Amino acid sequence: MGHIQLMSAALANQIAAGEVVVRPASCVKELIENSLDAGARAIQVHLREGGIAEIVVIDDGQGMDEQDAALAFRRHATSKVYEPRDLVRIRTLGFRGEALASIAAVARVRLTTRAVGAETAVRVAVDGGEMGPLEKVGAPVGTRIEVRDLFYNTPARLKYLRTVQTEQARSVEVVQQAALSRADVAFSCQTEHHILFQTPGNGDVRAVLAALYGVGEAKQMLDVHAASNDYRVYGVIGRPTQARSSRGYAHLFVNGRPIRHPGIHQAVVQGYQNRLMVGKHPMYALYIEMDPSLVDVNVHPHKAEVRFSEEPDVTRLVSQAVATALDGTLLAATVRTRQPQVTSVQPLALDWRGARDAQAAPARSSQTPVQSEKAVREGLTEVYRPNESASKSGFPGQAKDQVGDPLAHEEPGADVTNPHETIRDERPTEWSLRPIGQALGMYILADDGESLYIIDQHAAHERVLYEDFLQKLRDRGVFAMPLLAPLELTLPPVAFERAMEVQQELANMGLTYEPFGAQQVVVRAVPDIWQGLDVQRLAVEVFDDLKALQGDGVIEQMRLSVATRACKAAIKANWTLSQPEMEALCRSLVKCQDPFHCPHGRPIFVRMTNGELERAFRRIV
C-alpha cells in the first residue's frame, strides 16, 4: 500500500490558512478590505481580548444576497477576478478568494448580510470550516461578520500568539492604516470597555493624522503634489523636526493599498536631502496612483509587497515631489510665548516597541581636529562670498500671523474644528538678516524687521561651506591638493570594489587615488577645501560611505559625502566673531538653498516673531 494520501478538505484549509491568518490583526485586515471593496462608507471594528476571543466588523456596504453568502466561504470564491487577464489590472484590495475560507477554517464565524434592495438579511454560521444552514433574519443593509475563538482548533498556532495587549495593538494598527488609506470612510475601533480609535470619514487625511499623532503634528505637515504622464503622487510629509527613530510613522499607499517598499521609502529620504539627522526617518502619508497594469500586487499572500514595472520613474517622481514641498517652505522652528501642554504624540495602542520613537535621539557631536582660528579668519571673506549661482528665490521673511512650532506639540485631545489648516509659511522673494550681536559664544542674534533669530554659528557656517563646495563641484572649481606623504588605506572588499568603479568621479571631486595591492589604495591628493583638517580620517569616511551607495544617484550621493566632510572646517563654539564677520556669515546664509538645516540635519536657527515678542511683553493679549 502506498504512503501518499489526499488530505482532507479541513486539514488542507487549516494549512492554507497559515499563509493568510497569522494573528487577529490578519483577520481584521482581510475583513476591512472586504468591507472597502463592498463600497462601505462606515466601518466599525470591535475587539474582545485583543481579537483572540472575538472580532466583529460591521459595514454599510452593498452586502450580499443568499447565493453569494453561501459561496463566500468556499476557497477561491471571489467576485473580483474572473479570468487570467484580470490579474494584470487589479483594482480591488482583495482578489485571491482565500480570506473568508481561511478565517472560517480556524475560528467560529457568523455572517449576517443584507444586499442593497433586499427585503431581508441572510445569516450563516461556519464552525471550523463546517457551514451550517442559511437563515433569513432582519438586519440593515451591509455586512456584519463575527469571528470568535480564533485558532481554537489549532492549539499549536494559538500558543504562539502574544499578550492580549500586543495583539490588540497590532489590530488597532491595521485599522489606523486602513483609515489613512481611505480618509473618506469613517472608521471606529473599540473594545468592550472604550473606543480606541475613530475618524470622521470627511476625506481629509490630516483629520486621520490628528487622531493618530495629535493635532499639533498634523498641522505642521506639508502638502505634496506631483504628477507625470503615468503616475500621480500626493499626500503629506512631516517637517525635518518631526522625524522619528523608526519607520513606523511612514505610510505608503499605491492605488489605495497600504504597502511596504524600501525603494520608495529611500526615495522619500533622498527628497529630504540632508535635512534629516542621522538615524532619523521621515513621517509621511503618501499616495501613489497609476494604471493597475503598471504595478503587480500579486506578489505575496499578505498583499503588502508590490512590484513596479518602471520603478526608477516612480522613485524619481516621489523624490522630486518631496524636495519641492520642502524647498518651498520656511522650515525655521518658531518659539512660542504661550506653550500648550506637551504630551506624547504616540499612535494609539501601538505595542511597546513603538514607544521608543517618542524619545528624540540626542544630536551627535562631531569631534574633529581643530583648525586654527587664524586660518578660518583669513578665509572668512572667501568663505562668506555671496554665491551668485545659488538660488535667487530668496528666503524667509515671516508672516505676522505665523504661529507654527515644530518644537512643541498641541495636546492630541485638543478641540480642533479644522485640523487640515496648515501653517502658512511659504518663502518670500527677499530676505535680509541684520546681525545684532553674539551670545554665549555660540549664537548670533539677528533680525529681519519682522522676527528675531537665534543662529547657531557653527551650523550656519557648516551650511555655507557645504553649499559653497557643492557649487564648486558643479562648476568643476574644486582643486586637488597633493599630499606630501601619500596615504595608504586598506578597504573592506565592497568598499574597494566600489572605489575602483568610481575612481574617476572622485578624482573630479579632488580625491585622487590608485590601487595598491589586493584591497589597498594610495591616496595622493584630497580636495583643497580639506586643507588644515585630518585628511586621513576624512578619506576613510568617504571610502566607508561607498559601501552603502546604490541606485541611480550614486554620483550625487558621493558629492554629498565629500562635501559633508568639508564642513569640518566650520567655526566652532566659543569663537568670538566681529561684526563684519557676522554680517558676512548672515549674507552668505540667506543665499543658501537650504538655510534652515546644517548638512547633518540639525536646525540652524530658531525664530521668535514680532507678535510673539509683543505677547511676551504683554503689549498684546
XYZ file of C-alpha atoms in Angstrom:
621
model
C 0.000 0.000 0.000
C 1.368 3.419 -0.940
C 2.191 6.159 1.554
C 0.767 9.104 -0.387
C -2.789 10.084 0.539
C -5.047 13.004 -0.222
C -5.505 15.476 2.625
C -8.948 16.040 3.998
C -10.512 19.348 2.995
C -10.474 20.536 6.628
C -6.739 19.834 7.019
C -5.900 21.452 3.680
C -7.857 24.575 4.658
C -6.097 24.824 8.015
C -2.689 24.605 6.358
C -3.631 27.152 3.710
C -4.992 29.462 6.405
C -1.472 29.712 7.828
C -0.456 31.850 4.845
C -3.304 34.329 5.327
C -4.303 34.300 9.002
C -1.308 34.721 11.286
C -2.878 36.619 14.191
C -6.060 38.599 14.975
C -4.685 41.578 13.064
C -4.625 39.417 9.907
C -8.342 38.776 10.262
C -9.062 42.444 10.867
C -7.102 43.393 7.748
C -8.876 40.898 5.473
C -12.331 41.779 6.768
C -11.752 45.531 6.431
C -10.512 45.040 2.867
C -13.700 43.140 2.039
C -15.758 45.987 3.505
C -13.903 48.608 1.490
C -14.258 46.585 -1.702
C -18.002 46.405 -0.959
C -18.209 50.205 -1.044
C -18.585 50.798 2.689
C -18.600 54.389 3.938
C -18.531 53.495 7.634
C -16.713 50.554 9.242
C -16.827 49.533 12.905
C -14.346 47.102 14.447
C -14.997 45.567 17.871
C -12.304 43.580 19.677
C -12.562 41.332 22.717
C -9.393 40.112 24.412
C -7.290 41.713 21.711
C -9.295 39.963 18.987
C -8.409 36.471 20.191
C -11.798 35.915 21.805
C -13.817 37.889 19.274
C -13.550 40.215 16.298
C -16.656 41.907 14.930
C -16.544 44.011 11.757
C -19.674 45.909 10.728
C -20.021 47.889 7.492
C -22.680 49.680 5.475
C -21.512 48.343 2.111
C -23.560 46.755 -0.633
C -23.999 43.466 1.240
C -24.638 40.000 -0.235
C -27.666 38.064 -1.319
C -28.374 34.478 -0.303
C -26.454 32.912 -3.194
C -23.311 34.982 -2.577
C -23.441 34.317 1.172
C -23.483 30.582 0.508
C -20.386 30.821 -1.724
C -18.429 33.370 0.298
C -16.722 30.748 2.489
C -15.671 28.481 -0.383
C -11.945 28.666 -1.115
C -11.106 30.643 -4.266
C -14.636 32.001 -4.488
C -14.362 35.677 -5.451
C -16.256 38.479 -7.156
C -13.119 40.417 -8.091
C -11.271 38.428 -10.756
C -12.757 36.089 -13.321
C -10.038 35.263 -15.837
C -6.208 35.379 -16.027
C -6.045 38.769 -17.719
C -7.807 40.340 -14.732
C -4.673 39.699 -12.637
C -2.738 42.376 -14.507
C -5.352 45.063 -13.811
C -6.364 44.520 -10.195
C -8.353 47.460 -8.828
C -9.636 45.906 -5.598
C -7.857 45.259 -2.302
C -8.819 41.590 -2.231
C -8.770 39.196 -5.162
C -7.475 35.772 -4.083
C -10.744 34.416 -2.722
C -8.979 32.920 0.310
C -9.668 35.258 3.234
C -13.066 34.110 4.499
C -12.299 30.435 3.856
C -9.017 30.734 5.775
C -10.600 32.549 8.715
C -13.512 30.114 8.905
C -11.098 27.154 8.901
C -9.533 28.227 12.222
C -12.378 30.026 14.029
C -16.103 30.131 14.668
C -17.626 32.614 12.248
C -21.091 34.068 11.842
C -22.039 36.202 8.846
C -25.093 38.438 8.707
C -25.566 40.371 5.477
C -28.248 42.209 3.579
C -27.856 43.301 -0.024
C -28.999 46.675 -1.298
C -32.648 46.324 -2.368
C -33.206 43.059 -0.479
C -36.169 42.865 1.913
C -34.409 40.641 4.457
C -30.913 39.727 5.509
C -29.325 36.268 5.488
C -27.290 34.680 8.275
C -24.927 31.728 8.141
C -22.590 30.201 10.739
C -19.333 28.383 9.940
C -17.529 26.390 12.631
C -14.009 25.202 11.802
C -14.833 25.162 8.100
C -18.163 23.358 8.535
C -21.005 25.544 7.216
C -24.441 25.494 8.812
C -27.785 26.245 7.144
C -28.685 29.714 5.859
C -31.498 31.553 7.602
C -33.348 34.772 6.902
C -33.211 37.473 9.580
C -33.784 41.177 9.960
C -30.726 43.465 9.652
C -29.726 46.760 7.999
C -28.097 46.920 4.576
C -24.452 45.942 4.805
C -22.486 43.135 6.415
C -21.713 42.078 9.970
C -19.136 39.328 10.439
C -18.241 37.869 13.837
C -15.050 35.825 14.334
C -14.845 34.019 17.684
C -12.280 31.757 19.340
C -9.528 32.243 16.796
C -7.267 29.167 16.461
C -9.454 27.154 18.847
C -8.922 24.047 16.668
C -5.211 24.656 16.031
C -3.685 24.948 19.540
C -0.145 24.908 18.141
C -0.898 28.239 16.435
C -2.733 29.639 19.425
C 0.210 29.283 21.790
C 2.404 31.477 19.575
C 0.143 34.499 19.922
C 1.464 37.343 22.080
C -0.227 39.025 25.007
C -3.723 40.463 24.718
C -2.289 43.991 24.775
C 0.138 43.260 21.947
C -2.448 41.546 19.748
C -4.862 44.405 20.350
C -2.177 46.936 19.425
C -1.478 45.116 16.151
C -5.181 45.048 15.294
C -5.630 48.743 16.041
C -2.610 49.498 13.883
C -4.336 47.727 10.970
C -7.433 49.880 11.460
C -5.286 53.005 11.549
C -3.568 52.031 8.303
C -6.928 51.408 6.655
C -8.231 54.766 7.884
C -5.200 56.504 6.354
C -5.695 54.653 3.085
C -9.332 55.792 2.890
C -9.836 59.090 4.676
C -13.299 59.279 3.079
C -14.507 56.307 5.154
C -15.464 56.685 8.826
C -13.636 54.140 10.983
C -14.035 53.249 14.624
C -12.231 50.622 16.673
C -13.289 49.752 20.194
C -13.110 47.139 22.894
C -15.836 46.150 25.304
C -14.649 48.997 27.539
C -13.835 52.027 25.394
C -13.162 53.440 21.932
C -9.538 53.069 20.868
C -9.586 54.983 17.594
C -12.050 56.742 15.309
C -12.067 59.049 12.303
C -14.762 61.302 10.817
C -14.554 59.996 7.243
C -14.599 63.507 5.760
C -11.878 62.768 3.186
C -9.199 64.833 4.953
C -6.065 62.814 5.641
C -4.995 65.403 8.228
C -8.055 64.539 10.307
C -6.850 60.933 10.406
C -3.298 62.010 11.250
C -4.679 64.232 14.021
C -6.407 61.186 15.514
C -3.164 59.213 15.226
C -0.480 61.647 16.333
C -2.217 64.738 17.669
C -3.482 67.919 16.095
C -0.178 69.754 16.508
C 1.676 67.160 14.480
C -0.987 67.084 11.756
C -0.991 70.873 11.328
C 2.760 71.020 10.806
C 2.840 68.544 7.935
C 3.382 69.779 4.386
C 1.311 69.052 1.289
C 2.920 67.087 -1.534
C 1.720 67.078 -5.140
C 3.419 65.825 -8.305
C 2.333 64.104 -11.490
C 3.757 62.653 -14.685
C 2.153 61.002 -17.688
C 1.813 57.688 -15.843
C 1.872 58.485 -12.125
C 0.393 60.842 -9.569
C 1.891 61.404 -6.117
C 0.125 63.327 -3.362
C -0.235 63.367 0.409
C 1.598 64.992 3.318
C 5.104 64.810 4.739
C 6.466 65.842 8.114
C 8.962 68.615 8.597
C 12.534 67.538 9.346
C 11.965 68.327 13.028
C 9.141 65.765 13.062
C 11.422 62.888 12.009
C 11.344 59.786 14.222
C 13.691 56.999 15.213
C 11.820 54.277 13.301
C 9.881 53.869 10.070
C 6.649 53.256 11.964
C 5.408 56.740 11.125
C 5.880 56.301 7.370
C 2.723 55.312 5.476
C 2.688 54.492 1.781
C -0.290 53.613 -0.403
C -0.480 52.519 -4.038
C -3.924 52.748 -5.625
C -5.386 52.807 -2.122
C -3.469 49.718 -0.955
C -1.153 50.001 2.088
C 2.259 48.672 1.087
C 5.857 48.412 2.254
C 8.504 49.354 -0.289
C 12.121 50.092 0.733
C 12.846 51.735 -2.621
C 10.044 54.280 -2.251
C 10.997 54.977 1.361
C 14.568 55.636 0.279
C 13.261 57.960 -2.422
C 11.399 59.944 0.238
C 14.565 60.148 2.347
C 16.532 61.365 -0.672
C 13.902 64.050 -1.212
C 14.759 65.409 2.236
C 18.357 65.640 1.001
C 20.472 66.277 4.102
C 17.756 67.813 6.244
C 17.320 64.662 8.364
C 19.533 63.935 11.331
C 21.466 60.675 11.355
C 19.304 57.756 12.448
C 16.015 59.610 11.880
C 13.227 58.668 9.482
C 10.607 60.986 8.000
C 6.951 60.968 8.934
C 4.636 60.860 5.918
C 1.432 59.610 4.365
C 1.983 59.403 0.615
C -0.396 58.143 -2.049
C 0.685 56.947 -5.490
C -1.878 56.433 -8.214
C -1.210 54.696 -11.516
C -2.785 52.398 -14.044
C -3.117 48.944 -12.390
C -1.192 47.374 -15.264
C 1.949 49.240 -14.109
C 2.078 47.524 -10.711
C 1.985 43.854 -9.689
C 0.190 43.319 -6.381
C 0.083 39.523 -6.693
C 3.453 39.030 -5.014
C 2.669 37.718 -1.528
C -0.478 36.422 0.201
C -0.364 39.365 2.624
C -0.549 41.750 -0.378
C 1.746 44.289 1.307
C 4.502 43.928 -1.297
C 4.275 45.168 -4.877
C 6.497 45.387 -7.940
C 6.527 48.366 -10.269
C 7.098 47.905 -13.966
C 9.136 51.148 -14.066
C 10.381 51.622 -10.517
C 13.007 54.318 -11.350
C 10.249 56.555 -12.766
C 8.193 56.205 -9.590
C 11.078 56.817 -7.178
C 12.272 59.820 -9.183
C 8.826 61.432 -9.067
C 8.488 60.782 -5.332
C 11.892 62.343 -4.571
C 11.097 65.386 -6.687
C 7.712 65.835 -5.020
C 9.197 65.704 -1.522
C 12.085 68.025 -2.406
C 9.724 70.561 -3.983
C 7.494 70.643 -0.897
C 10.471 71.234 1.392
C 12.269 73.712 -0.856
C 9.242 75.982 -0.948
C 8.700 76.105 2.800
C 10.065 78.189 5.638
C 11.433 75.459 7.888
C 12.613 77.597 10.805
C 11.474 76.487 14.257
C 9.341 79.160 15.961
C 9.466 79.819 19.709
C 6.053 80.292 21.276
C 5.401 82.508 24.250
C 2.351 80.539 25.334
C 3.232 76.879 25.190
C 0.436 74.324 25.140
C 0.844 71.299 27.332
C 3.456 68.993 25.810
C 2.178 65.452 25.588
C 3.175 62.280 23.854
C 2.170 62.010 20.225
C 2.476 58.242 20.007
C -0.001 56.389 17.811
C -2.803 54.960 19.917
C -2.353 51.394 21.072
C 0.988 50.708 19.458
C 2.899 47.972 21.208
C 5.863 48.727 23.424
C 8.370 48.707 20.534
C 6.747 51.838 19.110
C 7.173 53.738 22.357
C 10.854 54.328 21.747
C 10.041 56.757 18.921
C 8.744 59.337 21.387
C 12.262 59.926 22.621
C 14.266 62.183 20.352
C 17.793 60.902 19.930
C 20.429 63.401 21.065
C 22.244 65.155 18.275
C 25.615 63.674 17.526
C 28.514 65.953 18.270
C 31.254 65.964 15.713
C 34.661 65.747 17.343
C 37.052 66.909 14.675
C 40.610 68.182 14.713
C 40.572 71.916 15.453
C 41.656 74.181 12.649
C 43.448 77.304 13.774
C 41.217 80.321 14.371
C 43.637 82.421 12.338
C 43.271 80.160 9.308
C 39.492 80.385 9.428
C 39.537 84.148 9.887
C 41.862 84.608 6.939
C 39.395 82.720 4.810
C 36.240 84.479 6.061
C 35.974 86.845 3.129
C 36.286 83.966 0.696
C 34.091 81.587 2.648
C 31.209 84.028 3.018
C 31.414 85.396 -0.525
C 27.832 85.571 -1.862
C 27.277 82.702 -4.237
C 25.872 84.289 -7.394
C 24.827 80.938 -8.829
C 22.866 79.959 -5.743
C 19.085 80.036 -5.694
C 17.688 83.508 -6.448
C 14.345 82.842 -4.808
C 15.434 84.457 -1.565
C 14.440 83.185 1.816
C 12.282 83.787 4.639
C 10.655 86.800 5.903
C 7.901 85.977 8.328
C 4.196 86.483 8.029
C 2.939 88.057 11.239
C 0.167 85.526 11.654
C 2.523 82.531 11.639
C 2.459 80.616 14.887
C 3.673 77.153 13.896
C 6.197 75.463 16.162
C 7.883 72.194 15.227
C 9.325 72.025 18.746
C 6.069 71.999 20.691
C 3.070 69.747 20.067
C -0.532 70.526 20.796
C -2.367 68.135 23.028
C -3.733 65.237 20.955
C -7.133 65.573 22.562
C -7.453 69.293 21.821
C -10.637 70.547 20.173
C -9.809 71.212 16.551
C -12.569 72.004 14.126
C -10.296 72.275 11.116
C -7.125 70.197 11.589
C -6.228 70.459 7.898
C -5.415 74.160 8.346
C -1.672 74.084 7.853
C 0.964 76.556 8.886
C 1.294 79.119 6.101
C 4.989 79.619 5.672
C 5.910 79.994 2.013
C 9.271 81.587 1.380
C 9.169 85.231 0.290
C 11.279 86.581 -2.524
C 13.500 88.813 -0.395
C 15.254 88.180 2.884
C 17.973 90.003 4.751
C 19.340 89.248 8.229
C 20.857 92.048 10.293
C 23.186 90.686 12.999
C 22.767 92.360 16.392
C 25.478 90.582 18.359
C 26.876 87.314 19.657
C 25.520 85.431 22.680
C 27.070 82.716 24.852
C 29.958 82.343 22.426
C 27.821 80.112 20.200
C 24.896 82.079 18.795
C 24.343 85.119 16.612
C 21.301 87.271 17.319
C 19.788 88.773 14.174
C 16.522 90.258 12.932
C 14.854 90.816 9.587
C 12.440 93.553 10.615
C 9.646 91.140 11.487
C 11.240 88.386 13.590
C 14.159 87.775 15.927
C 16.513 84.918 15.014
C 18.971 82.992 17.172
C 21.528 81.460 14.816
C 23.866 78.592 15.650
C 27.097 79.982 14.203
C 28.744 76.564 13.767
C 25.723 75.042 11.991
C 25.332 78.144 9.813
C 28.991 78.073 8.753
C 28.716 74.343 8.026
C 25.812 75.007 5.662
C 27.665 77.823 3.893
C 30.800 75.706 3.429
C 28.752 72.736 2.291
C 26.823 74.572 -0.405
C 29.928 76.503 -1.484
C 31.783 73.226 -2.018
C 28.835 71.655 -3.861
C 28.712 74.632 -6.185
C 32.437 74.302 -6.849
C 31.901 70.633 -7.663
C 29.176 71.520 -10.140
C 31.367 74.220 -11.677
C 34.431 71.939 -11.697
C 36.116 74.503 -9.469
C 37.439 72.024 -6.886
C 41.188 71.552 -6.963
C 43.139 68.508 -5.835
C 45.635 69.320 -3.101
C 48.667 66.964 -3.428
C 49.743 65.295 -0.196
C 53.377 65.469 0.853
C 53.070 61.924 2.200
C 50.538 59.733 0.310
C 48.073 57.801 2.441
C 47.951 54.006 2.278
C 44.491 52.720 3.210
C 43.167 49.168 3.452
C 39.495 48.954 2.497
C 36.815 46.308 3.021
C 36.170 44.253 -0.149
C 32.899 46.000 -1.028
C 34.355 49.482 -0.477
C 37.473 48.627 -2.531
C 35.372 47.375 -5.445
C 33.207 50.491 -5.373
C 36.279 52.716 -5.099
C 37.654 51.262 -8.299
C 34.323 51.763 -10.084
C 34.092 55.467 -9.188
C 37.780 56.336 -9.259
C 37.418 58.952 -11.993
C 34.318 60.553 -10.454
C 36.072 61.028 -7.109
C 39.139 62.395 -8.902
C 36.850 65.060 -10.381
C 35.949 65.971 -6.810
C 39.582 66.370 -5.796
C 40.112 62.941 -4.212
C 42.833 61.214 -6.234
C 43.951 57.654 -5.502
C 45.095 54.459 -7.178
C 45.050 50.742 -6.301
C 47.962 49.407 -4.298
C 47.615 45.703 -3.578
C 44.556 43.485 -3.277
C 42.414 45.740 -1.067
C 44.595 48.790 -0.644
C 44.593 52.234 -2.205
C 47.134 55.042 -2.134
C 45.574 58.487 -1.768
C 47.764 61.104 -3.448
C 45.556 64.209 -3.333
C 42.469 65.466 -1.489
C 40.010 68.337 -2.112
C 41.644 71.659 -1.371
C 38.836 72.621 0.991
C 40.056 69.887 3.360
C 43.225 71.874 3.991
C 44.110 72.009 7.677
C 41.863 69.059 8.593
C 42.519 65.411 9.413
C 42.562 64.327 5.758
C 43.228 60.674 6.556
C 40.136 60.415 8.692
C 38.009 62.229 6.122
C 39.249 59.998 3.299
C 38.483 56.868 5.329
C 34.946 58.158 5.993
C 34.331 58.796 2.294
C 35.508 55.285 1.360
C 33.322 53.832 4.113
C 30.333 55.646 2.628
C 30.935 53.891 -0.689
C 29.714 50.620 0.807
C 26.186 51.981 1.205
C 25.886 53.854 -2.088
C 23.410 52.377 -4.545
C 20.827 53.258 -7.172
C 20.767 55.844 -9.923
C 22.006 58.736 -7.773
C 25.407 57.298 -6.816
C 27.361 60.263 -8.199
C 25.198 62.759 -6.356
C 25.481 60.722 -3.161
C 29.270 60.794 -3.489
C 29.204 64.560 -3.937
C 27.199 64.891 -0.750
C 29.601 62.595 1.077
C 32.679 64.557 0.002
C 31.005 67.913 0.613
C 29.807 66.987 4.085
C 33.409 66.356 5.112
C 34.260 69.919 4.077
C 32.077 71.116 6.956
C 34.739 70.076 9.455
C 36.380 73.445 8.736
C 33.422 75.382 10.168
C 33.958 77.831 13.017
C 33.399 76.298 16.422
C 31.577 77.316 19.551
C 33.230 79.937 21.778
C 34.893 81.660 18.825
C 34.261 85.359 19.111
C 33.189 86.902 15.808
C 33.485 90.534 14.826
C 30.543 92.484 13.431
C 31.827 92.271 9.818
C 32.307 88.513 10.201
C 28.755 88.044 11.494
C 27.422 90.181 8.654
C 29.362 88.137 6.110
C 28.042 84.888 7.554
C 24.437 86.128 7.545
C 24.720 87.368 3.954
C 26.005 84.002 2.801
C 23.475 82.043 4.845
C 20.410 83.683 3.304
C 21.723 82.840 -0.169
C 21.917 79.119 0.632
C 19.469 76.760 -0.971
C 18.556 75.440 2.474
C 19.469 77.951 5.198
C 17.438 76.095 7.813
C 19.488 72.943 8.442
C 23.143 72.077 8.715
C 24.341 69.245 6.420
C 23.720 66.793 9.271
C 20.063 67.769 9.632
C 20.276 69.955 12.762
C 18.331 73.250 12.750
C 20.457 76.355 12.128
C 18.251 78.859 13.899
C 15.071 79.380 15.870
C 12.764 82.311 15.393
C 10.574 84.490 17.583
C 8.067 86.581 15.680
C 7.248 90.184 16.495
C 3.784 89.094 17.557
C 5.180 86.546 19.976
C 7.507 89.138 21.486
C 4.627 91.570 21.920
C 2.639 88.896 23.710
C 5.618 88.068 25.912
C 5.880 91.695 26.986
C 2.094 91.971 27.378
C 1.804 94.558 24.616
C -0.990 92.460 23.160
C -3.109 89.686 24.644
